[in-house]
Amino acid sequence: MSMESPTSRQAVLEWLREEGKRVASLFSEADRVRQERVGDEVHLRGLIEVSNHCRRQCHYCGIRAGRRTERYRMTESEVFDCVRLAVKLEYGTVVLQAGEDPGISTESVTGLVRRIKSETPLAVTLSLGERKLAELEEWRAAGADRYLLKHETSDDELFRRIHPACGDEELHRLELLRRIKAMGYETGSGVMVGIPGQTYESLADDLFRFRELDLEMIGCGPFVPHPETPLGQSNVLSPESQVPATDTMTLKVVALARLMCPDANIPSTTALATVNREKGRELGLLSGANVWMPNLTPSKYRVLYEVYPGKAKAPDTAEEFHQKLLATLAALGRRPGKGPGGRNTQAKSEVRS
Ligand code: SAM
């Protein structure tokens, strides 16, 4: 029997607070809707963490400005080695992610995007923070397909508290996301689940926000405290109000996102696999997720891109990890996606078939 997609804030809140046996039915319904709407393919997006320099001081993030840690910025040739690896492993997309790094120039990204688009069949996702509208336009014109910028929380007061402004922002982050979408990017956003200060009500609002923004990609991972950041120890709300940063709560958000935005691409995130090392990734894929973002960053840099502890522990090379990934997918009865795996391409192939 199929379950209605929750349409009221009250219904979403009830699911977020549900702790009994009904939770299993939420996960299985999200899995059913995932299969019906986006199929059994799991799209593989090779993540390349191109720089850990950042001008921001986000209270949650281990690569925030001012934290004493070794900084790196990959050369174009190093990035391109990772791009070639993505092609070899038959991934459909590369994701170029970094701290908000002014040392990454507009032209360098334009050149890289042009080169990837002309020399490979890959889709390109950029995740470089709040960059200027003019450069976002230029990168789109150069061929970038997608932009990923999480709004982290739709509670404006909380967002401002944990994400101090630099003072030269052109737009509020939500408005920036709308503009990115209007530029023709497939647009991704998402939230951290269990940020200290996050209420159930604001998390419910986040889910409606995904729908309102008509996102192509929705990434939700648990907040993982980093001890060397301001949010490393704090838990500012009472236990009744504070959303816990657990795997189960994150899976509920993934499942609700699938029910409320059935055609979106939804990753089973690394943060989820970090809080539940045994089964987090699989459980995400069984609760509505259809995307996996394997990390292609060279290990000497990966250990320095420590946005939260435990993230970089995996000792595998990309090739070793890929073999495990294929085995995991096979065991779940799923298969790697073919081609770029955008929401738009899926819709087009549905029309053709
Ligand atoms: N600078 C870009 C930006 O801000 O969008 C991309 C890099 S940023 C490090 C990527 C994501 O890491 C953020 O959107 C945030 O959700 C996640 N992140 C950072 N610190 C985290 C933490 N302590 N726990 C979980 N996720 C975290």
Short mmCIF file of C-alpha atoms and ligand atoms in Angstrom, two decimals:
data_model
loop_
_atom_site.label_atom_id
_atom_site.label_comp_id
_atom_site.label_asym_id
_atom_site.label_seq_id
_atom_site.Cartn_x
_atom_site.Cartn_y
_atom_site.Cartn_z
CA MET A 1 0.00 0.00 0.00
CA SER A 2 1.43 3.38 -0.91
CA MET A 3 1.65 6.26 1.50
CA GLU A 4 0.67 9.86 0.70
CA SER A 5 3.51 12.33 0.30
CA PRO A 6 3.25 14.58 3.37
CA THR A 7 1.79 17.90 2.34
CA SER A 8 1.38 19.70 5.66
CA ARG A 9 4.06 20.96 8.04
CA GLN A 10 2.29 19.01 10.79
CA ALA A 11 2.58 15.73 8.88
CA VAL A 12 6.29 16.33 8.22
CA LEU A 13 6.85 17.21 11.86
CA GLU A 14 5.14 13.99 12.95
CA TRP A 15 7.48 11.97 10.76
CA LEU A 16 10.54 13.81 12.06
CA ARG A 17 9.48 13.07 15.64
CA GLU A 18 8.36 9.49 14.93
CA GLU A 19 10.55 6.93 16.67
CA GLY A 20 8.43 3.81 16.53
CA LYS A 21 8.04 1.00 14.03
CA ARG A 22 6.33 3.29 11.48
CA VAL A 23 9.75 4.72 10.57
CA ALA A 24 10.54 1.50 8.64
CA SER A 25 7.45 2.09 6.49
CA LEU A 26 8.66 5.62 5.69
CA PHE A 27 11.97 4.23 4.46
CA SER A 28 10.40 1.49 2.37
CA GLU A 29 7.91 3.89 0.80
CA ALA A 30 10.73 6.29 -0.10
CA ASP A 31 12.60 3.35 -1.64
CA ARG A 32 9.51 2.42 -3.66
CA VAL A 33 9.06 5.99 -4.93
CA ARG A 34 12.79 6.17 -5.75
CA GLN A 35 12.50 3.05 -7.87
CA GLU A 36 9.33 4.22 -9.60
CA ARG A 37 10.55 7.75 -10.36
CA VAL A 38 14.32 7.54 -10.89
CA GLY A 39 14.93 3.80 -11.23
CA ASP A 40 17.62 1.47 -9.96
CA GLU A 41 20.60 3.32 -11.39
CA VAL A 42 22.90 4.95 -8.85
CA HIS A 43 24.60 7.95 -10.45
CA LEU A 44 28.29 8.22 -9.65
CA ARG A 45 29.70 11.72 -9.26
CA GLY A 46 33.46 11.79 -8.73
CA LEU A 47 34.26 14.36 -6.05
CA ILE A 48 37.46 16.37 -6.49
CA GLU A 49 38.28 18.59 -3.52
CA VAL A 50 40.32 21.12 -5.45
CA SER A 51 41.26 23.49 -2.59
CA ASN A 52 40.90 23.72 1.18
CA HIS A 53 41.55 27.46 1.30
CA CYS A 54 38.47 29.30 2.53
CA ARG A 55 37.70 32.94 3.32
CA ARG A 56 34.61 32.00 5.40
CA GLN A 57 34.44 31.29 9.10
CA CYS A 58 31.48 28.92 9.21
CA HIS A 59 31.10 27.79 12.81
CA TYR A 60 30.74 24.12 11.87
CA CYS A 61 33.48 23.61 9.30
CA GLY A 62 37.00 22.29 9.79
CA ILE A 63 38.46 24.21 6.82
CA ARG A 64 37.14 27.58 8.06
CA ALA A 65 39.42 30.59 7.70
CA GLY A 66 41.74 31.07 10.63
CA ARG A 67 41.95 27.41 11.63
CA ARG A 68 45.57 26.39 11.70
CA THR A 69 45.82 23.61 9.19
CA GLU A 70 47.95 22.98 6.14
CA ARG A 71 46.34 24.50 3.06
CA TYR A 72 46.52 23.28 -0.55
CA ARG A 73 45.19 24.19 -3.96
CA MET A 74 45.39 21.58 -6.73
CA THR A 75 47.01 22.47 -10.05
CA GLU A 76 45.04 22.09 -13.27
CA SER A 77 47.17 19.12 -14.16
CA GLU A 78 46.40 17.42 -10.81
CA VAL A 79 42.68 18.09 -11.25
CA PHE A 80 42.82 16.69 -14.74
CA ASP A 81 44.45 13.47 -13.53
CA CYS A 82 41.36 13.00 -11.32
CA VAL A 83 39.08 13.84 -14.23
CA ARG A 84 40.76 11.14 -16.32
CA LEU A 85 40.23 8.69 -13.47
CA ALA A 86 36.52 9.53 -13.46
CA VAL A 87 36.37 8.76 -17.17
CA LYS A 88 38.25 5.49 -16.67
CA LEU A 89 35.88 4.40 -13.88
CA GLU A 90 32.91 5.37 -16.10
CA TYR A 91 31.50 7.98 -13.79
CA GLY A 92 29.04 10.38 -15.39
CA THR A 93 30.02 13.55 -13.54
CA VAL A 94 32.87 15.27 -11.77
CA VAL A 95 32.16 17.60 -8.88
CA LEU A 96 34.77 20.33 -8.37
CA GLN A 97 34.44 21.37 -4.75
CA ALA A 98 36.46 23.77 -2.60
CA GLY A 99 36.33 26.16 0.27
CA GLU A 100 35.27 29.64 -0.79
CA ASP A 101 38.70 30.36 -2.19
CA PRO A 102 39.45 33.71 -3.86
CA GLY A 103 42.70 32.11 -5.05
CA ILE A 104 40.62 30.06 -7.48
CA SER A 105 40.23 32.62 -10.24
CA THR A 106 37.26 32.99 -12.53
CA GLU A 107 39.46 32.24 -15.54
CA SER A 108 41.00 29.10 -14.05
CA VAL A 109 37.56 27.57 -13.52
CA THR A 110 36.38 28.67 -16.96
CA GLY A 111 39.43 27.04 -18.54
CA LEU A 112 39.00 23.84 -16.58
CA VAL A 113 35.30 23.55 -17.37
CA ARG A 114 35.93 24.15 -21.09
CA ARG A 115 38.68 21.54 -21.12
CA ILE A 116 36.59 18.90 -19.30
CA LYS A 117 33.63 19.52 -21.57
CA SER A 118 35.69 19.37 -24.76
CA GLU A 119 37.90 16.40 -23.86
CA THR A 120 35.50 14.14 -21.92
CA PRO A 121 31.81 13.15 -21.89
CA LEU A 122 31.49 14.19 -18.24
CA ALA A 123 28.94 16.51 -16.72
CA VAL A 124 30.53 19.15 -14.49
CA THR A 125 29.17 20.17 -11.12
CA LEU A 126 30.73 23.17 -9.39
CA SER A 127 30.58 23.59 -5.62
CA LEU A 128 32.76 26.59 -4.89
CA GLY A 129 30.62 28.52 -2.42
CA GLU A 130 28.98 31.92 -2.82
CA ARG A 131 30.74 33.26 -5.89
CA LYS A 132 29.89 36.42 -7.86
CA LEU A 133 26.94 36.34 -10.26
CA ALA A 134 29.19 37.36 -13.17
CA GLU A 135 31.52 34.43 -12.65
CA LEU A 136 28.65 31.99 -12.19
CA GLU A 137 27.29 33.24 -15.55
CA GLU A 138 30.70 32.82 -17.17
CA TRP A 139 31.12 29.25 -15.90
CA ARG A 140 27.67 28.32 -17.08
CA ALA A 141 28.48 29.73 -20.53
CA ALA A 142 31.71 27.68 -20.49
CA GLY A 143 29.59 24.54 -20.10
CA ALA A 144 29.24 23.88 -16.36
CA ASP A 145 26.10 21.80 -15.91
CA ARG A 146 25.32 22.01 -12.21
CA TYR A 147 25.96 24.11 -9.13
CA LEU A 148 25.81 22.81 -5.60
CA LEU A 149 25.38 25.20 -2.68
CA LYS A 150 23.71 23.95 0.47
CA HIS A 151 21.56 26.44 2.31
CA GLU A 152 22.43 24.39 5.46
CA THR A 153 19.31 25.57 7.35
CA SER A 154 16.29 27.67 6.40
CA ASP A 155 16.25 29.19 9.89
CA ASP A 156 17.63 32.58 8.93
CA GLU A 157 18.66 33.52 12.43
CA LEU A 158 20.56 30.23 12.88
CA PHE A 159 22.12 30.53 9.42
CA ARG A 160 23.46 34.01 10.17
CA ARG A 161 24.78 32.86 13.55
CA ILE A 162 26.78 29.92 12.22
CA HIS A 163 27.72 31.46 8.87
CA PRO A 164 29.17 34.94 9.49
CA ALA A 165 28.87 37.22 6.48
CA CYS A 166 31.97 38.45 4.68
CA GLY A 167 30.26 41.77 3.92
CA ASP A 168 30.53 41.70 0.14
CA GLU A 169 27.73 39.21 -0.57
CA GLU A 170 25.58 40.21 -3.54
CA LEU A 171 22.55 38.22 -2.42
CA HIS A 172 21.11 36.13 0.39
CA ARG A 173 22.08 32.50 -0.17
CA LEU A 174 18.52 31.42 -0.98
CA GLU A 175 18.16 34.20 -3.54
CA LEU A 176 21.54 33.22 -4.98
CA LEU A 177 20.22 29.67 -5.43
CA ARG A 178 17.22 31.03 -7.33
CA ARG A 179 19.51 33.05 -9.59
CA ILE A 180 21.77 30.02 -10.18
CA LYS A 181 18.73 28.06 -11.27
CA ALA A 182 17.59 30.87 -13.56
CA MET A 183 21.04 30.76 -15.24
CA GLY A 184 20.18 27.23 -16.37
CA TYR A 185 22.30 25.26 -13.93
CA GLU A 186 20.84 22.11 -12.49
CA THR A 187 20.78 23.34 -8.93
CA GLY A 188 21.61 21.46 -5.78
CA SER A 189 21.18 22.44 -2.20
CA GLY A 190 20.62 20.75 1.11
CA VAL A 191 21.03 20.94 4.83
CA MET A 192 22.97 19.53 7.72
CA VAL A 193 20.78 17.52 10.06
CA GLY A 194 21.28 18.20 13.77
CA ILE A 195 23.15 21.51 13.70
CA PRO A 196 23.26 22.76 17.32
CA GLY A 197 20.30 25.12 17.49
CA GLN A 198 18.26 23.38 14.77
CA THR A 199 14.63 22.75 15.74
CA TYR A 200 12.25 20.17 14.30
CA GLU A 201 10.15 23.02 12.94
CA SER A 202 13.03 24.54 10.99
CA LEU A 203 13.97 21.11 9.61
CA ALA A 204 10.37 20.68 8.42
CA ASP A 205 10.64 24.09 6.74
CA ASP A 206 13.85 22.94 5.03
CA LEU A 207 11.93 20.11 3.37
CA PHE A 208 9.30 22.49 2.03
CA ARG A 209 12.10 24.81 0.90
CA PHE A 210 13.55 22.02 -1.27
CA ARG A 211 10.23 21.76 -3.02
CA GLU A 212 9.78 25.50 -3.40
CA LEU A 213 13.25 25.86 -4.95
CA ASP A 214 12.45 22.97 -7.31
CA LEU A 215 15.92 21.57 -6.76
CA GLU A 216 17.48 19.06 -9.11
CA MET A 217 19.75 17.77 -6.32
CA ILE A 218 19.15 17.54 -2.59
CA GLY A 219 22.03 16.63 -0.29
CA CYS A 220 21.38 16.02 3.41
CA GLY A 221 23.98 14.75 5.80
CA PRO A 222 24.23 14.72 9.58
CA PHE A 223 26.13 17.51 11.28
CA VAL A 224 29.40 15.97 12.49
CA PRO A 225 31.04 18.06 15.24
CA HIS A 226 34.57 19.18 14.58
CA PRO A 227 36.27 19.80 17.96
CA GLU A 228 38.38 22.68 16.61
CA THR A 229 35.35 24.75 15.54
CA PRO A 230 32.91 26.90 17.57
CA LEU A 231 30.14 24.30 17.10
CA GLY A 232 32.45 21.47 18.12
CA GLN A 233 31.07 21.06 21.63
CA SER A 234 27.89 23.08 21.90
CA ASN A 235 24.34 21.81 22.02
CA VAL A 236 22.30 24.92 22.58
CA LEU A 237 18.72 23.62 22.76
CA SER A 238 16.90 21.37 25.18
CA PRO A 239 16.81 17.70 24.09
CA GLU A 240 13.07 18.00 23.24
CA SER A 241 13.69 20.84 20.78
CA GLN A 242 17.12 19.99 19.38
CA VAL A 243 17.18 17.78 16.28
CA PRO A 244 19.67 14.96 16.95
CA ALA A 245 22.55 14.59 14.48
CA THR A 246 21.97 10.87 14.03
CA ASP A 247 21.91 8.49 11.10
CA THR A 248 18.23 7.67 11.69
CA MET A 249 17.19 11.33 11.69
CA THR A 250 19.19 11.90 8.50
CA LEU A 251 17.57 8.88 6.84
CA LYS A 252 14.14 10.28 7.73
CA VAL A 253 15.06 13.56 6.04
CA VAL A 254 16.36 11.70 2.95
CA ALA A 255 13.16 9.66 2.79
CA LEU A 256 10.89 12.70 3.21
CA ALA A 257 12.90 14.57 0.56
CA ARG A 258 12.27 11.68 -1.84
CA LEU A 259 8.52 11.68 -1.11
CA MET A 260 8.21 15.45 -1.41
CA CYS A 261 10.56 15.90 -4.41
CA PRO A 262 10.21 12.51 -6.14
CA ASP A 263 12.28 13.29 -9.26
CA ALA A 264 15.27 14.86 -7.54
CA ASN A 265 18.75 13.37 -7.49
CA ILE A 266 19.51 12.61 -3.86
CA PRO A 267 22.95 11.43 -2.68
CA SER A 268 23.66 9.01 0.10
CA THR A 269 26.23 11.31 1.69
CA THR A 270 29.72 10.78 3.07
CA ALA A 271 28.64 12.37 6.35
CA LEU A 272 25.96 9.67 6.70
CA ALA A 273 28.60 7.02 5.97
CA THR A 274 30.80 8.67 8.61
CA VAL A 275 28.26 8.53 11.46
CA ASN A 276 27.32 4.96 10.55
CA ARG A 277 30.48 3.40 9.14
CA GLU A 278 29.00 -0.08 8.81
CA LYS A 279 25.83 0.64 6.90
CA GLY A 280 25.25 4.39 6.47
CA ARG A 281 25.83 4.48 2.72
CA GLU A 282 23.64 1.43 2.05
CA LEU A 283 20.85 2.64 4.33
CA GLY A 284 20.80 5.96 2.47
CA LEU A 285 20.43 4.12 -0.84
CA LEU A 286 17.61 2.06 0.67
CA SER A 287 15.75 5.13 1.98
CA GLY A 288 15.34 7.16 -1.18
CA ALA A 289 18.87 8.09 -2.33
CA ASN A 290 20.03 7.44 -5.91
CA VAL A 291 23.44 9.16 -6.08
CA TRP A 292 26.87 8.27 -4.71
CA MET A 293 29.77 10.73 -4.75
CA PRO A 294 33.00 8.69 -4.56
CA ASN A 295 36.01 10.75 -3.57
CA LEU A 296 38.67 11.06 -6.29
CA THR A 297 40.86 13.57 -4.43
CA PRO A 298 44.47 12.36 -4.13
CA SER A 299 44.96 11.01 -0.58
CA LYS A 300 47.68 13.57 0.27
CA TYR A 301 45.05 16.32 -0.18
CA ARG A 302 42.03 14.35 1.03
CA VAL A 303 43.40 14.20 4.58
CA LEU A 304 43.68 18.01 4.55
CA TYR A 305 40.07 18.55 3.42
CA GLU A 306 38.89 17.75 6.90
CA VAL A 307 35.52 19.52 7.11
CA TYR A 308 34.69 17.13 9.96
CA PRO A 309 36.70 14.37 11.67
CA GLY A 310 36.64 10.84 10.35
CA LYS A 311 35.73 11.88 6.82
CA ALA A 312 39.11 11.17 5.30
CA LYS A 313 39.84 7.89 7.09
CA ALA A 314 39.17 5.65 4.09
CA PRO A 315 42.64 4.42 3.09
CA ASP A 316 41.49 3.06 -0.29
CA THR A 317 42.70 4.34 -3.61
CA ALA A 318 39.87 5.44 -5.91
CA GLU A 319 40.23 2.19 -7.87
CA GLU A 320 40.04 -0.02 -4.74
CA PHE A 321 37.10 1.96 -3.46
CA HIS A 322 35.38 1.57 -6.82
CA GLN A 323 35.51 -2.23 -6.60
CA LYS A 324 33.86 -2.10 -3.16
CA LEU A 325 31.28 0.32 -4.47
CA LEU A 326 30.35 -2.02 -7.33
CA ALA A 327 30.01 -4.94 -4.88
CA THR A 328 27.82 -2.83 -2.57
CA LEU A 329 25.53 -1.80 -5.43
CA ALA A 330 25.25 -5.37 -6.71
CA ALA A 331 24.33 -6.61 -3.23
CA LEU A 332 21.54 -4.03 -3.12
CA GLY A 333 20.26 -5.01 -6.57
CA ARG A 334 21.29 -1.62 -7.97
CA ARG A 335 23.62 -0.68 -10.83
CA PRO A 336 25.91 2.23 -11.68
CA GLY A 337 24.20 4.91 -13.74
CA LYS A 338 25.16 5.47 -17.35
CA GLY A 339 25.78 8.97 -18.70
CA PRO A 340 25.55 12.27 -16.85
CA GLY A 341 22.45 11.35 -14.85
CA GLY A 342 20.94 14.80 -14.61
CA ARG A 343 17.32 15.30 -13.73
CA ASN A 344 16.77 16.77 -17.17
CA THR A 345 18.39 13.84 -18.99
CA GLN A 346 16.25 11.41 -17.05
CA ALA A 347 13.13 13.32 -17.99
CA LYS A 348 14.21 13.37 -21.66
CA SER A 349 14.91 9.65 -21.73
CA GLU A 350 11.48 9.00 -20.24
CA VAL A 351 9.94 11.00 -23.07
CA ARG A 352 11.92 9.04 -25.66
CA SER A 353 11.11 5.60 -24.30
N1 SAM B 1 32.59 26.13 0.14
C1 SAM B 1 31.51 25.42 -0.48
C2 SAM B 1 30.22 25.72 0.23
O1 SAM B 1 30.24 26.28 1.30
O2 SAM B 1 29.19 25.38 -0.35
C3 SAM B 1 31.71 23.92 -0.57
C4 SAM B 1 32.56 23.29 0.48
S1 SAM B 1 31.75 23.05 2.05
C5 SAM B 1 33.10 22.42 3.00
C6 SAM B 1 30.76 21.60 1.68
C7 SAM B 1 29.78 21.18 2.72
O3 SAM B 1 30.44 20.60 3.84
C8 SAM B 1 28.92 22.25 3.34
O4 SAM B 1 27.85 22.57 2.51
C9 SAM B 1 28.46 21.59 4.64
O5 SAM B 1 27.15 21.09 4.53
C10 SAM B 1 29.45 20.44 4.83
N2 SAM B 1 30.04 20.50 6.17
C11 SAM B 1 30.93 21.38 6.63
N3 SAM B 1 31.19 21.14 7.94
C12 SAM B 1 30.43 20.09 8.30
C13 SAM B 1 30.22 19.40 9.53
N4 SAM B 1 30.86 19.73 10.64
N5 SAM B 1 29.35 18.36 9.52
C14 SAM B 1 28.72 18.01 8.40
N6 SAM B 1 28.85 18.63 7.22
C15 SAM B 1 29.69 19.68 7.17
#
